[in-house]
Amino acid sequence: MAEGKKSFVLYTDLIEIAEELTDEEAGLLFKTILRYVNDKNPEIPKEIKLAFIPIKQDLKRELRKWEEEKQKRAEAGRLGGINRAIKQQQALSSKSKQCLQELSNGKQNQANQAVNVNVNVNDNVNVNDNNILSNDNNIYTLKNESVERVENTKVLDETDIMFNRFWEKYPRKVNKQGCYKSFKRIPKLKSVFENIMDSLDKFIVSYDWQKEDGRYIPYPQTFINQHRWEDENKPSSDNEDEMLEAWINGR
């Protein structure tokens, strides 16, 4: 399981599979589940392998949802920090304007005094403005300005956030910049984005993408340019759907 995740979900309809097992097999299945979610990499006993397959896929899906939610919360917290930093910068600008106004009102005795404004922002943004010069055609300037400007910090828009989710999930990370350019050109991106992510979930666990250590996973830019999420016949996960159906019908 992912670091920091202390629980997992088992669905009540698991009883349908458990009822088909002996008590010994059911106990072995439960132990195998606990070993799997605790990253013990257990050997799956042959007698419960088919019963374990759908549970394993449910656990994978639940883990991906948890990781996506964690990513969303982290992104929201980061954006909140940036917004706070912007407000601090605006407060600094207001203070600077106030000092300049005092100069323009004839308080020339303050023109040679250093005006020190220190702002510490939670996001490690440090601002120091020193030495206000006299005016030139009623336009005042700042000298010896040492500012790590908050306005230069990129505030992510909705497209950036969607791309970050896509890139985080895509298993083959190649040519991020080119992929981003193609991603922005997807027609009606907002309306199709969740379809892209749902389709990607299915591809990730598919046999074709998992075989030979992901050798046949396309580049992410190729996936986008070819609109692969629109493919109708997506391969099943390691033939597990067929194996499960055969197991149920054979019981």
GROMACS .gro file of C-alpha atoms in nm:
model
  251
    1MET     CA    1   0.000   0.000   0.000
    2ALA     CA    2   0.103   0.362  -0.040
    3GLU     CA    3   0.296   0.531   0.241
    4GLY     CA    4   0.059   0.678   0.496
    5LYS     CA    5  -0.237   0.460   0.396
    6LYS     CA    6  -0.350   0.253   0.693
    7SER     CA    7  -0.677   0.103   0.568
    8PHE     CA    8  -0.835  -0.061   0.267
    9VAL     CA    9  -1.184  -0.147   0.144
   10LEU     CA   10  -1.343  -0.488   0.095
   11TYR     CA   11  -1.689  -0.494  -0.062
   12THR     CA   12  -1.978  -0.694   0.081
   13ASP     CA   13  -2.039  -0.883  -0.243
   14LEU     CA   14  -1.713  -1.066  -0.172
   15ILE     CA   15  -1.936  -1.310   0.017
   16GLU     CA   16  -2.037  -1.464  -0.318
   17ILE     CA   17  -1.679  -1.574  -0.379
   18ALA     CA   18  -1.613  -1.670  -0.016
   19GLU     CA   19  -1.916  -1.901  -0.009
   20GLU     CA   20  -1.765  -2.103  -0.290
   21LEU     CA   21  -1.451  -2.170  -0.084
   22THR     CA   22  -1.389  -2.408   0.199
   23ASP     CA   23  -1.325  -2.253   0.540
   24GLU     CA   24  -0.957  -2.334   0.502
   25GLU     CA   25  -0.943  -2.170   0.158
   26ALA     CA   26  -1.134  -1.865   0.286
   27GLY     CA   27  -0.888  -1.821   0.572
   28LEU     CA   28  -0.596  -1.856   0.333
   29LEU     CA   29  -0.756  -1.596   0.104
   30PHE     CA   30  -0.793  -1.347   0.389
   31LYS     CA   31  -0.431  -1.396   0.497
   32THR     CA   32  -0.316  -1.345   0.139
   33ILE     CA   33  -0.514  -1.019   0.118
   34LEU     CA   34  -0.349  -0.888   0.437
   35ARG     CA   35  -0.004  -0.983   0.311
   36TYR     CA   36  -0.073  -0.813  -0.023
   37VAL     CA   37  -0.189  -0.480   0.125
   38ASN     CA   38   0.111  -0.480   0.361
   39ASP     CA   39   0.350  -0.510   0.064
   40LYS     CA   40   0.464  -0.862   0.157
   41ASN     CA   41   0.448  -0.967  -0.212
   42PRO     CA   42   0.288  -1.301  -0.126
   43GLU     CA   43   0.293  -1.606  -0.348
   44ILE     CA   44  -0.069  -1.663  -0.445
   45PRO     CA   45  -0.167  -2.026  -0.368
   46LYS     CA   46  -0.313  -2.203  -0.669
   47GLU     CA   47  -0.634  -2.301  -0.491
   48ILE     CA   48  -0.733  -1.935  -0.428
   49LYS     CA   49  -0.568  -1.761  -0.724
   50LEU     CA   50  -0.888  -1.712  -0.922
   51ALA     CA   51  -1.072  -1.590  -0.614
   52PHE     CA   52  -0.795  -1.339  -0.542
   53ILE     CA   53  -0.790  -1.182  -0.891
   54PRO     CA   54  -1.104  -0.961  -0.861
   55ILE     CA   55  -1.010  -0.861  -0.506
   56LYS     CA   56  -0.665  -0.756  -0.624
   57GLN     CA   57  -0.815  -0.536  -0.897
   58ASP     CA   58  -1.057  -0.375  -0.650
   59LEU     CA   59  -0.765  -0.297  -0.418
   60LYS     CA   60  -0.568  -0.142  -0.704
   61ARG     CA   61  -0.859   0.079  -0.807
   62GLU     CA   62  -0.922   0.189  -0.450
   63LEU     CA   63  -0.551   0.274  -0.408
   64ARG     CA   64  -0.551   0.486  -0.726
   65LYS     CA   65  -0.856   0.680  -0.606
   66TRP     CA   66  -0.685   0.743  -0.271
   67GLU     CA   67  -0.369   0.869  -0.442
   68GLU     CA   68  -0.570   1.100  -0.672
   69GLU     CA   69  -0.755   1.248  -0.375
   70LYS     CA   70  -0.426   1.298  -0.191
   71GLN     CA   71  -0.284   1.476  -0.497
   72LYS     CA   72  -0.590   1.704  -0.522
   73ARG     CA   73  -0.559   1.804  -0.157
   74ALA     CA   74  -0.187   1.875  -0.194
   75GLU     CA   75  -0.254   2.087  -0.504
   76ALA     CA   76  -0.526   2.283  -0.324
   77GLY     CA   77  -0.293   2.349  -0.031
   78ARG     CA   78  -0.014   2.468  -0.263
   79LEU     CA   79  -0.246   2.705  -0.448
   80GLY     CA   80  -0.370   2.840  -0.114
   81GLY     CA   81  -0.010   2.913  -0.014
   82ILE     CA   82   0.054   3.097  -0.341
   83ASN     CA   83  -0.257   3.310  -0.291
   84ARG     CA   84  -0.142   3.404   0.057
   85ALA     CA   85   0.195   3.503  -0.085
   86ILE     CA   86   0.028   3.723  -0.347
   87LYS     CA   87  -0.171   3.901  -0.075
   88GLN     CA   88   0.152   3.962   0.117
   89GLN     CA   89   0.309   4.110  -0.197
   90GLN     CA   90   0.009   4.338  -0.243
   91ALA     CA   91   0.045   4.453   0.117
   92LEU     CA   92   0.411   4.530   0.047
   93SER     CA   93   0.321   4.735  -0.261
   94SER     CA   94   0.070   4.933  -0.056
   95LYS     CA   95   0.336   5.009   0.205
   96SER     CA   96   0.582   5.121  -0.063
   97LYS     CA   97   0.322   5.353  -0.219
   98GLN     CA   98   0.252   5.503   0.121
   99CYS     CA   99   0.620   5.583   0.169
  100LEU     CA  100   0.640   5.741  -0.177
  101GLN     CA  101   0.334   5.953  -0.103
  102GLU     CA  102   0.499   6.085   0.209
  103LEU     CA  103   0.799   6.189  -0.001
  104SER     CA  104   0.579   6.367  -0.254
  105ASN     CA  105   0.409   6.560   0.028
  106GLY     CA  106   0.737   6.735   0.102
  107LYS     CA  107   0.887   6.508   0.365
  108GLN     CA  108   1.225   6.529   0.196
  109ASN     CA  109   1.400   6.451   0.522
  110GLN     CA  110   1.290   6.093   0.476
  111ALA     CA  111   1.429   6.067   0.123
  112ASN     CA  112   1.775   5.975   0.250
  113GLN     CA  113   1.652   5.724   0.504
  114ALA     CA  114   1.636   5.360   0.420
  115VAL     CA  115   1.289   5.222   0.418
  116ASN     CA  116   1.310   4.863   0.522
  117VAL     CA  117   1.017   4.642   0.468
  118ASN     CA  118   1.054   4.278   0.554
  119VAL     CA  119   0.790   4.026   0.467
  120ASN     CA  120   0.816   3.659   0.545
  121VAL     CA  121   0.573   3.434   0.363
  122ASN     CA  122   0.499   3.073   0.453
  123ASP     CA  123   0.601   2.965   0.103
  124ASN     CA  124   0.962   3.086   0.164
  125VAL     CA  125   0.909   3.418  -0.017
  126ASN     CA  126   1.139   3.686   0.131
  127VAL     CA  127   1.108   4.051   0.030
  128ASN     CA  128   1.342   4.341   0.113
  129ASP     CA  129   1.297   4.690  -0.036
  130ASN     CA  130   1.570   4.944   0.043
  131ASN     CA  131   1.648   5.305  -0.047
  132ILE     CA  132   1.366   5.502  -0.208
  133LEU     CA  133   1.496   5.755  -0.463
  134SER     CA  134   1.355   6.101  -0.525
  135ASN     CA  135   1.102   6.153  -0.801
  136ASP     CA  136   1.160   6.212  -1.171
  137ASN     CA  137   0.864   6.379  -1.341
  138ASN     CA  138   0.646   6.270  -1.046
  139ILE     CA  139   0.747   5.904  -1.096
  140TYR     CA  140   0.928   5.748  -0.802
  141THR     CA  141   1.156   5.445  -0.829
  142LEU     CA  142   1.313   5.202  -0.582
  143LYS     CA  143   1.690   5.147  -0.563
  144ASN     CA  144   1.882   4.841  -0.440
  145GLU     CA  145   1.565   4.636  -0.463
  146SER     CA  146   1.610   4.273  -0.367
  147VAL     CA  147   1.280   4.098  -0.427
  148GLU     CA  148   1.191   3.741  -0.502
  149ARG     CA  149   0.868   3.849  -0.668
  150VAL     CA  150   0.553   3.660  -0.595
  151GLU     CA  151   0.398   3.774  -0.921
  152ASN     CA  152   0.656   3.566  -1.107
  153THR     CA  153   0.525   3.256  -0.933
  154LYS     CA  154   0.311   3.063  -1.180
  155VAL     CA  155  -0.041   3.009  -1.056
  156LEU     CA  156  -0.168   2.687  -1.205
  157ASP     CA  157  -0.481   2.714  -1.415
  158GLU     CA  158  -0.734   2.436  -1.460
  159THR     CA  159  -0.556   2.292  -1.765
  160ASP     CA  160  -0.228   2.266  -1.570
  161ILE     CA  161  -0.402   2.085  -1.285
  162MET     CA  162  -0.567   1.836  -1.523
  163PHE     CA  163  -0.236   1.775  -1.700
  164ASN     CA  164  -0.056   1.717  -1.371
  165ARG     CA  165  -0.314   1.451  -1.281
  166PHE     CA  166  -0.272   1.286  -1.620
  167TRP     CA  167   0.110   1.297  -1.605
  168GLU     CA  168   0.120   1.164  -1.248
  169LYS     CA  169  -0.087   0.862  -1.346
  170TYR     CA  170   0.066   0.783  -1.687
  171PRO     CA  171   0.318   0.502  -1.637
  172ARG     CA  172   0.562   0.602  -1.914
  173LYS     CA  173   0.699   0.950  -1.855
  174VAL     CA  174   0.866   1.069  -2.176
  175ASN     CA  175   0.878   1.420  -2.333
  176LYS     CA  176   0.665   1.602  -2.078
  177GLN     CA  177   0.685   1.937  -2.259
  178GLY     CA  178   0.568   1.797  -2.593
  179CYS     CA  179   0.297   1.598  -2.418
  180TYR     CA  180   0.173   1.914  -2.246
  181LYS     CA  181   0.147   2.099  -2.577
  182SER     CA  182  -0.062   1.817  -2.726
  183PHE     CA  183  -0.271   1.794  -2.408
  184LYS     CA  184  -0.371   2.162  -2.430
  185ARG     CA  185  -0.493   2.109  -2.789
  186ILE     CA  186  -0.740   1.832  -2.698
  187PRO     CA  187  -1.083   1.949  -2.822
  188LYS     CA  188  -1.333   2.014  -2.541
  189LEU     CA  189  -1.072   1.908  -2.287
  190LYS     CA  190  -1.283   1.974  -1.976
  191SER     CA  191  -1.571   1.759  -2.096
  192VAL     CA  192  -1.354   1.461  -2.201
  193PHE     CA  193  -1.094   1.471  -1.924
  194GLU     CA  194  -1.265   1.227  -1.688
  195ASN     CA  195  -1.317   0.987  -1.983
  196ILE     CA  196  -0.943   1.007  -2.049
  197MET     CA  197  -0.862   0.924  -1.686
  198ASP     CA  198  -1.114   0.638  -1.669
  199SER     CA  199  -0.977   0.491  -1.991
  200LEU     CA  200  -0.623   0.528  -1.860
  201ASP     CA  201  -0.718   0.327  -1.549
  202LYS     CA  202  -0.821   0.038  -1.773
  203PHE     CA  203  -0.513   0.056  -1.992
  204ILE     CA  204  -0.279   0.061  -1.692
  205VAL     CA  205  -0.402  -0.278  -1.567
  206SER     CA  206  -0.437  -0.426  -1.917
  207TYR     CA  207  -0.231  -0.723  -2.028
  208ASP     CA  208  -0.080  -0.536  -2.324
  209TRP     CA  209   0.052  -0.258  -2.098
  210GLN     CA  210   0.178  -0.486  -1.822
  211LYS     CA  211   0.353  -0.751  -2.028
  212GLU     CA  212   0.732  -0.737  -2.063
  213ASP     CA  213   0.758  -0.466  -1.796
  214GLY     CA  214   0.549  -0.215  -1.992
  215ARG     CA  215   0.746  -0.242  -2.313
  216TYR     CA  216   0.438  -0.179  -2.527
  217ILE     CA  217   0.305   0.125  -2.340
  218PRO     CA  218   0.288   0.411  -2.595
  219TYR     CA  219   0.453   0.746  -2.533
  220PRO     CA  220   0.209   0.979  -2.353
  221GLN     CA  221   0.212   1.228  -2.641
  222THR     CA  222   0.124   0.945  -2.881
  223PHE     CA  223  -0.160   0.839  -2.651
  224ILE     CA  224  -0.298   1.194  -2.666
  225ASN     CA  225  -0.238   1.266  -3.035
  226GLN     CA  226  -0.409   0.940  -3.138
  227HIS     CA  227  -0.701   0.988  -2.894
  228ARG     CA  228  -0.635   0.640  -2.760
  229TRP     CA  229  -0.891   0.685  -2.484
  230GLU     CA  230  -1.156   0.658  -2.755
  231ASP     CA  231  -1.052   0.302  -2.845
  232GLU     CA  232  -1.358   0.080  -2.805
  233ASN     CA  233  -1.190  -0.256  -2.755
  234LYS     CA  234  -0.956  -0.217  -2.464
  235PRO     CA  235  -0.764  -0.534  -2.368
  236SER     CA  236  -0.864  -0.704  -2.043
  237SER     CA  237  -0.623  -0.709  -1.752
  238ASP     CA  238  -0.395  -1.007  -1.805
  239ASN     CA  239  -0.694  -1.206  -1.928
  240GLU     CA  240  -0.823  -1.193  -1.572
  241ASP     CA  241  -1.184  -1.120  -1.670
  242GLU     CA  242  -1.191  -1.435  -1.884
  243MET     CA  243  -1.020  -1.639  -1.613
  244LEU     CA  244  -1.271  -1.522  -1.352
  245GLU     CA  245  -1.571  -1.597  -1.576
  246ALA     CA  246  -1.436  -1.945  -1.650
  247TRP     CA  247  -1.380  -2.009  -1.279
  248ILE     CA  248  -1.735  -1.900  -1.184
  249ASN     CA  249  -1.897  -2.102  -1.462
  250GLY     CA  250  -1.692  -2.409  -1.371
  251ARG     CA  251  -1.800  -2.410  -1.010
   0.00000   0.00000   0.00000
